[in-house]
Coordinates of C-alpha atoms in Angstrom, one line a residue:
X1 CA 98.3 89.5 122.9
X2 CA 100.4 92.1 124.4
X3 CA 100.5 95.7 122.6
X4 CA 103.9 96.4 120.8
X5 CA 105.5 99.5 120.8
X6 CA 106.8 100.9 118.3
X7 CA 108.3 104.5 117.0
X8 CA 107.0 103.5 113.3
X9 CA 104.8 101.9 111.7
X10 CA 104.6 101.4 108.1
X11 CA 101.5 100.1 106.0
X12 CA 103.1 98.4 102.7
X13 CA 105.8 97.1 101.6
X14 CA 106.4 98.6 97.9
X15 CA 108.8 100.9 97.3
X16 CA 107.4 103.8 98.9
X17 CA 106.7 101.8 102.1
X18 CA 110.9 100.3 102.4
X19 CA 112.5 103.8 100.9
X20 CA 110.2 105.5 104.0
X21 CA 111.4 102.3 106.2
X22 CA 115.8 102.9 105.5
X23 CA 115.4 106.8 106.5
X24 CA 113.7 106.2 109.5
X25 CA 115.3 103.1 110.8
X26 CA 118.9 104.6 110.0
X27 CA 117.4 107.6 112.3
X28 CA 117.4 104.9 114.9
X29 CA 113.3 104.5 115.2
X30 CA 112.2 101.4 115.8
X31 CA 110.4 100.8 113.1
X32 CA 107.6 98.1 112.0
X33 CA 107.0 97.4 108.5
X34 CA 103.5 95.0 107.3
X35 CA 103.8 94.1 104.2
X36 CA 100.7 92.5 103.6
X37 CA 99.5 89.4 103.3
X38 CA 99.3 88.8 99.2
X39 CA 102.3 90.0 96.9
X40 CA 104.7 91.6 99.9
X41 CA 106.1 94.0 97.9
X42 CA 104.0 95.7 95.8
X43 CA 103.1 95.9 92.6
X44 CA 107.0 95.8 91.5
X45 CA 106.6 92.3 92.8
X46 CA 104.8 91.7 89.5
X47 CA 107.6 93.6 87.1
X48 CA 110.1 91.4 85.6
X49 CA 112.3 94.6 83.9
X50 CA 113.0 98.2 85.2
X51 CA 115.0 99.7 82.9
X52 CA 114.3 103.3 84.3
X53 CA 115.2 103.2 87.9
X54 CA 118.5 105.3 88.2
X55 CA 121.4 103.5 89.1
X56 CA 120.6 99.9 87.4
X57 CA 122.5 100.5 84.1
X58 CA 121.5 97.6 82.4
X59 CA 117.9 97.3 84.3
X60 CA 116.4 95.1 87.4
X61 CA 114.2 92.8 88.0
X62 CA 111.0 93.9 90.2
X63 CA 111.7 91.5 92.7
X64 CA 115.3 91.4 93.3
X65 CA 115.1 95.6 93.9
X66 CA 112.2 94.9 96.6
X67 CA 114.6 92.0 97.9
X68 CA 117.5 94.8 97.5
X69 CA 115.6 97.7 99.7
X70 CA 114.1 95.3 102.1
X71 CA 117.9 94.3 102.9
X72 CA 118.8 98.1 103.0
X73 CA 116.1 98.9 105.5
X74 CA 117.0 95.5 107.4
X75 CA 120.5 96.7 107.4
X76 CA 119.7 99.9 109.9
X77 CA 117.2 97.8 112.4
X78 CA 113.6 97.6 110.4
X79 CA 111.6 94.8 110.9
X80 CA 109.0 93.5 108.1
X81 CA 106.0 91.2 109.1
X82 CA 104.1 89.4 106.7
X83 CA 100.6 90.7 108.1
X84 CA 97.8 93.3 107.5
X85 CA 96.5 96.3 109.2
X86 CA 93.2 95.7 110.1
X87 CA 91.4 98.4 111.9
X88 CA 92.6 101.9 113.0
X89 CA 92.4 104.0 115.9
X90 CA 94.0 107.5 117.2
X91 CA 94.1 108.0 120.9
X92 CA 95.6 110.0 123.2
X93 CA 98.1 107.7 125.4
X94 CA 98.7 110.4 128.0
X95 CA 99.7 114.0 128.9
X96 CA 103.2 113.9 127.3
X97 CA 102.5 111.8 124.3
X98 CA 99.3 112.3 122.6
X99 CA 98.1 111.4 119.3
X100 CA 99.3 107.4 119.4
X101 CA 98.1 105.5 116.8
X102 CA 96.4 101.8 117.6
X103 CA 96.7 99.2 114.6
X104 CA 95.5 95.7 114.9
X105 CA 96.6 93.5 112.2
X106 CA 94.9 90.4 110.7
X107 CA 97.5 88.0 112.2
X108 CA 95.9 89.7 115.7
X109 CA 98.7 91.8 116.7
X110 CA 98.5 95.4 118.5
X111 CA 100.9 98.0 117.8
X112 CA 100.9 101.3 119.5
X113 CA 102.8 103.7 116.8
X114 CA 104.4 107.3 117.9
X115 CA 104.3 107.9 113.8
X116 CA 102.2 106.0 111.3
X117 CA 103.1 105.9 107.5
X118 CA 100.9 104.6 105.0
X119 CA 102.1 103.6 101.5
X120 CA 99.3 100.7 100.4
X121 CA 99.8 101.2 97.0
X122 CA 96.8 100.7 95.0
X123 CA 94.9 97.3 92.9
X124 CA 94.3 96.8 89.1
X125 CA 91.0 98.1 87.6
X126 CA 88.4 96.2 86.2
X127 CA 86.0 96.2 83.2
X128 CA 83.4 95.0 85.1
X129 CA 81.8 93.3 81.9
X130 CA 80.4 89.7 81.5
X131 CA 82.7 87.2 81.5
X132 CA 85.6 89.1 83.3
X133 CA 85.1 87.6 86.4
X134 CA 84.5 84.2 85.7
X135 CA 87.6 83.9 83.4
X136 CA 89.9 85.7 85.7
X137 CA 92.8 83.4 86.1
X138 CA 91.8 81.4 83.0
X139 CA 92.9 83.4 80.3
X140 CA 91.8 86.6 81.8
X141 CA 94.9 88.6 83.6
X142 CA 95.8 92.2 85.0
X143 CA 99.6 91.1 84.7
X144 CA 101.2 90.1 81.7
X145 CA 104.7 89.6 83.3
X146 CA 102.8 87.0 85.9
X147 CA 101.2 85.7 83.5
X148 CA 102.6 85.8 80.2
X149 CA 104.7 82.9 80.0
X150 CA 101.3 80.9 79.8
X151 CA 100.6 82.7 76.5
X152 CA 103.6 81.9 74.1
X153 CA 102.7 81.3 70.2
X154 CA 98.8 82.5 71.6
X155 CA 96.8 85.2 69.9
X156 CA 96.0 87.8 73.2
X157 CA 94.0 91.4 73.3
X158 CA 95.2 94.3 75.8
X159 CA 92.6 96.5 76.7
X160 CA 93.9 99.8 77.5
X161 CA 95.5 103.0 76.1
X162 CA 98.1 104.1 78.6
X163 CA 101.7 103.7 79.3
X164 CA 100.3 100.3 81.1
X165 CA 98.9 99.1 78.7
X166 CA 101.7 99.6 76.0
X167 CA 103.9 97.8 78.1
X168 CA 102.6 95.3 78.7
X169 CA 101.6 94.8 75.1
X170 CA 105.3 95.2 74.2
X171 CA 106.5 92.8 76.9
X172 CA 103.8 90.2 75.3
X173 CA 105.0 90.5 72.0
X174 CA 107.7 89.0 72.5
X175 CA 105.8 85.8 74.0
X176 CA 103.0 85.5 71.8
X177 CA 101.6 85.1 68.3
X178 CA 99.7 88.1 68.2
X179 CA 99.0 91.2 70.3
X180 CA 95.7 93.4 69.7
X181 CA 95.9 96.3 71.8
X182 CA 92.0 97.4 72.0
X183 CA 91.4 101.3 73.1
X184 CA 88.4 103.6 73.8
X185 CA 89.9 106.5 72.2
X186 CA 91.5 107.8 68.8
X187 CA 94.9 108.7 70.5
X188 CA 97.0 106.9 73.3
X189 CA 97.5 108.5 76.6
X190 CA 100.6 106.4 76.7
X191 CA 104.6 108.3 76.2
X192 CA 105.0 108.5 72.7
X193 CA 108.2 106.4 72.9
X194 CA 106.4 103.7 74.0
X195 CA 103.3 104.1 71.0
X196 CA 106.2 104.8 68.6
X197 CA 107.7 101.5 69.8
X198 CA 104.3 99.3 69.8
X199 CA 103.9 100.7 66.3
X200 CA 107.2 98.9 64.9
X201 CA 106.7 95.8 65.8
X202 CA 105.0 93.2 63.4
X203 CA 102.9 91.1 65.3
X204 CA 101.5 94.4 67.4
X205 CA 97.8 95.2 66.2
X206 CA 95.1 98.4 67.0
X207 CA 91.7 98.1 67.3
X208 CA 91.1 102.3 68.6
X209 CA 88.0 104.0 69.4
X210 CA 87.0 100.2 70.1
X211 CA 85.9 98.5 73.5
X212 CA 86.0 95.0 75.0
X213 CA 82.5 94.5 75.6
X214 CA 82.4 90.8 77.2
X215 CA 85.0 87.8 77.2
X216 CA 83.6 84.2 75.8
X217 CA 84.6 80.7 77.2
X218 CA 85.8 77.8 74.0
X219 CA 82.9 76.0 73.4
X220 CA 84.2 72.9 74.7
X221 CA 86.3 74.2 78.0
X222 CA 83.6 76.7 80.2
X223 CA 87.3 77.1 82.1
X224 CA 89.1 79.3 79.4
X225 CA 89.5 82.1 77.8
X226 CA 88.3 81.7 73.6
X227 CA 86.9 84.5 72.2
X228 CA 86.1 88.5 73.3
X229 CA 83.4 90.7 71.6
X230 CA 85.2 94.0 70.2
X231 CA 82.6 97.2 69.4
X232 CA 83.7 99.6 67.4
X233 CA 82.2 102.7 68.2
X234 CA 82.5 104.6 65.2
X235 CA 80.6 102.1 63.3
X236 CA 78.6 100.2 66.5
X237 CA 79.1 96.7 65.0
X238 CA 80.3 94.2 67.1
X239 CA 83.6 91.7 66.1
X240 CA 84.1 88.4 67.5
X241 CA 88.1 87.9 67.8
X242 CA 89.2 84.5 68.9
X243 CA 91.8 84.9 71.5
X244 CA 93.2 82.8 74.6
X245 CA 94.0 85.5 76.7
X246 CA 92.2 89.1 77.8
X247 CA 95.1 91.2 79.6
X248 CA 93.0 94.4 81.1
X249 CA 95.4 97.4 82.0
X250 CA 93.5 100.4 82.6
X251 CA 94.8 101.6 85.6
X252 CA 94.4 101.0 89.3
X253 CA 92.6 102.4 92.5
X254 CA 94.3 103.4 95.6
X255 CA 94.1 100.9 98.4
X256 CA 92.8 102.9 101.2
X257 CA 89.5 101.7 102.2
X258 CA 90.3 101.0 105.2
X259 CA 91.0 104.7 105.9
X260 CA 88.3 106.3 104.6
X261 CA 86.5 107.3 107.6
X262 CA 90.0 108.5 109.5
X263 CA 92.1 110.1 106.5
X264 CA 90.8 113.0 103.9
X265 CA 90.8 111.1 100.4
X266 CA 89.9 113.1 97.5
X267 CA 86.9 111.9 95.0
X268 CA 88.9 109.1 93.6
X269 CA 90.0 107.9 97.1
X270 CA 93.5 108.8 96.9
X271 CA 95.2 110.4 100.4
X272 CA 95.6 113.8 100.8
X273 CA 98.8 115.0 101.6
X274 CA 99.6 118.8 102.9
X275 CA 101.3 120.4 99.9
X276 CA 104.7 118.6 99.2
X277 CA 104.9 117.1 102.0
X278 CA 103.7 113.6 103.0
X279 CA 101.3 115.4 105.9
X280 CA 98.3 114.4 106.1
X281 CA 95.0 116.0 108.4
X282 CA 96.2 113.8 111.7
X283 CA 99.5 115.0 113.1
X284 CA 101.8 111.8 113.0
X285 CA 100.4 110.0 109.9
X286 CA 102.3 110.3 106.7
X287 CA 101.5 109.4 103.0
X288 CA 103.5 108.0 100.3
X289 CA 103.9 106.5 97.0
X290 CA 100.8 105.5 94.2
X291 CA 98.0 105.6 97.8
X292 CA 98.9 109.6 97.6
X293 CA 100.0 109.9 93.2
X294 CA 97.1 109.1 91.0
X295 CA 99.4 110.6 87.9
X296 CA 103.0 109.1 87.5
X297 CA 102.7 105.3 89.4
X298 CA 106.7 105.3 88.7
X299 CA 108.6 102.9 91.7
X300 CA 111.2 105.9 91.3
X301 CA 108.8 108.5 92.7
X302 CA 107.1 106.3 94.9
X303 CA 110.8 106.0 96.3
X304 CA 111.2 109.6 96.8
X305 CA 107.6 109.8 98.4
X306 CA 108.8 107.3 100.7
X307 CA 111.9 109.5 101.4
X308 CA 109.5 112.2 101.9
X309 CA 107.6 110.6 104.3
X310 CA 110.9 109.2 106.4
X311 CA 112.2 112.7 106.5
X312 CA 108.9 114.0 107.7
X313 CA 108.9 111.0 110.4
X314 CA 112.1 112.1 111.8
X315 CA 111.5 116.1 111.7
X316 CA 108.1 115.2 113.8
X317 CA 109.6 112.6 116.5
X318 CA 112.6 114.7 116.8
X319 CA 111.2 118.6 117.0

């Protein structure tokens, strides 16, 4: 295939990725956006209410704001493409333009990029205990919004202790019978407006300074979800608790593998970025949103990384 040329090229499609995508395309670059080949859009894809992204009054759904930025961005001249960087290369294309950045994708394109932005977001964390694997999608989930609905009048653990985790044991509550949130620690790491509101509401249990230690199939289905062994660590005994559904929210990791042998990552593999600015060590690449922020994973500040990262796209192509 031939090699497309492009001034832009953005890896992800969240908002970090289509915030980064309107500044530059309304610059007039031509600019490329992959999305990815599973859940375009990020993890916002997954969110059915944001009540905290300014300018929404009353709240948005996740989808319908990706559906809303993707139009923005589509509005000035960006193009999305449902495919995946694959492999990554930085060449020198000739005397006046040096530093041009090869991407193959999985769909078998080639895109020669004057500036490449990468905003892949990051992936749910696991427990990595028995059963975990075997029951994910049967009972086990990482997104109660997805997967909630499947759950109504059930009895469901959350393992987890941060904001996450409280929200999607609040979110639950509403669906199911009862909602055990089960946490390594004494204390929450969630906002306290979120524990204070977990607290209130009836059918909201704690198991703290307790740990899921494996998930259990019914005895007569091998398929789903019936039991998961709780220890609590203050007195080590172990509690069977009979349950349908295990939601694990204990964070995420930061979807740059790809890129760890061409970008500096820090220990926990997250981008780094010079100072404020979305710079990374290779003149031309830029950084945004939750691949670059291992402490807020808010879609407004992985919107104003993205803006970060636009403005830095233009300043370089233009200076």
């Amino acid at each position: 295939m031939d090699t497309k040329d492009v001034d832009v090229l953005i890896i992800g499609a969240g908002p970090a990725g289509k915030t980064a995508a309107i500044y530059t395309a309304r610059a007039d670059l031509k600019t490329v956006v992959l999305t990815g080949l599973t859940n375009p859009g990020g993890a916002l894809m997954n969110t059915t209410d944001i009540e905290n992204f300014p300018g929404f009054e009353k709240g948005i759904g996740g989808i319908k704001l990706m559906d809303i930025m993707q139009k923005q961005a589509e509005r000035f001249g960006a193009t999305f493409e449902l495919d995946e960087a694959e492999t990554f290369q930085i060449q020198t294309a000739d005397k006046s333009n040096s530093n041009r950045k090869v991407i193959t994708t999985t769909m078998g394109e080639t895109y020669l990029a004057k500036v490449l932005i990468v905003a892949t977001g990051s992936l749910y964390r696991k427990l990595n205990i028995p059963g975990e694997k075997e029951l994910a999608g049967h009972g086990v989930s990482y997104c109660a919004t997805c997967d909630g609905a499947f759950f109504k009048d059930q009895d469901v653990i959350v393992v987890g202790g941060g904001d996450t985790a409280l929200e999607e044991a609040l979110y639950l509550s509403n669906l199911c019978k009862t909602v055990t949130i089960i946490h390594r620690r004494d204390v929450f790491r969630a906002t306290k407006i979120l524990v204070e509101r977990a607290e209130a509401i009836n059918n909201i249990y704690f198991k703290m300074n307790s740990t899921c230690e494996e998930i259990l199939p019914l005895p007569d289905n091998s398929h789903k979800v019936g039991s998961a062994k709780i220890l609590n660590k203050n007195t080590n005994q172990i509690e069977d608790i009979s349950v349908t559904g295990v939601f694990v929210a204990i964070g995420a990791d930061p979807t740059t593998q790809k890129l760890k042998d061409i970008l500096d990552l820090d220990l926990q593999g997250y981008i780094k970025t010079d100072g404020k600015s979305s710079k990374t060590g290779i003149p031309g690449v830029f950084a945004a949103g939750d691949c670059i922020d291992p402490d807020y994973r808010q879609a407004v500040v992985a919107a104003g990384s993205g803006a970060k990262a636009g403005i830095d796209t233009v300043n370089f192509l233009t200076a």
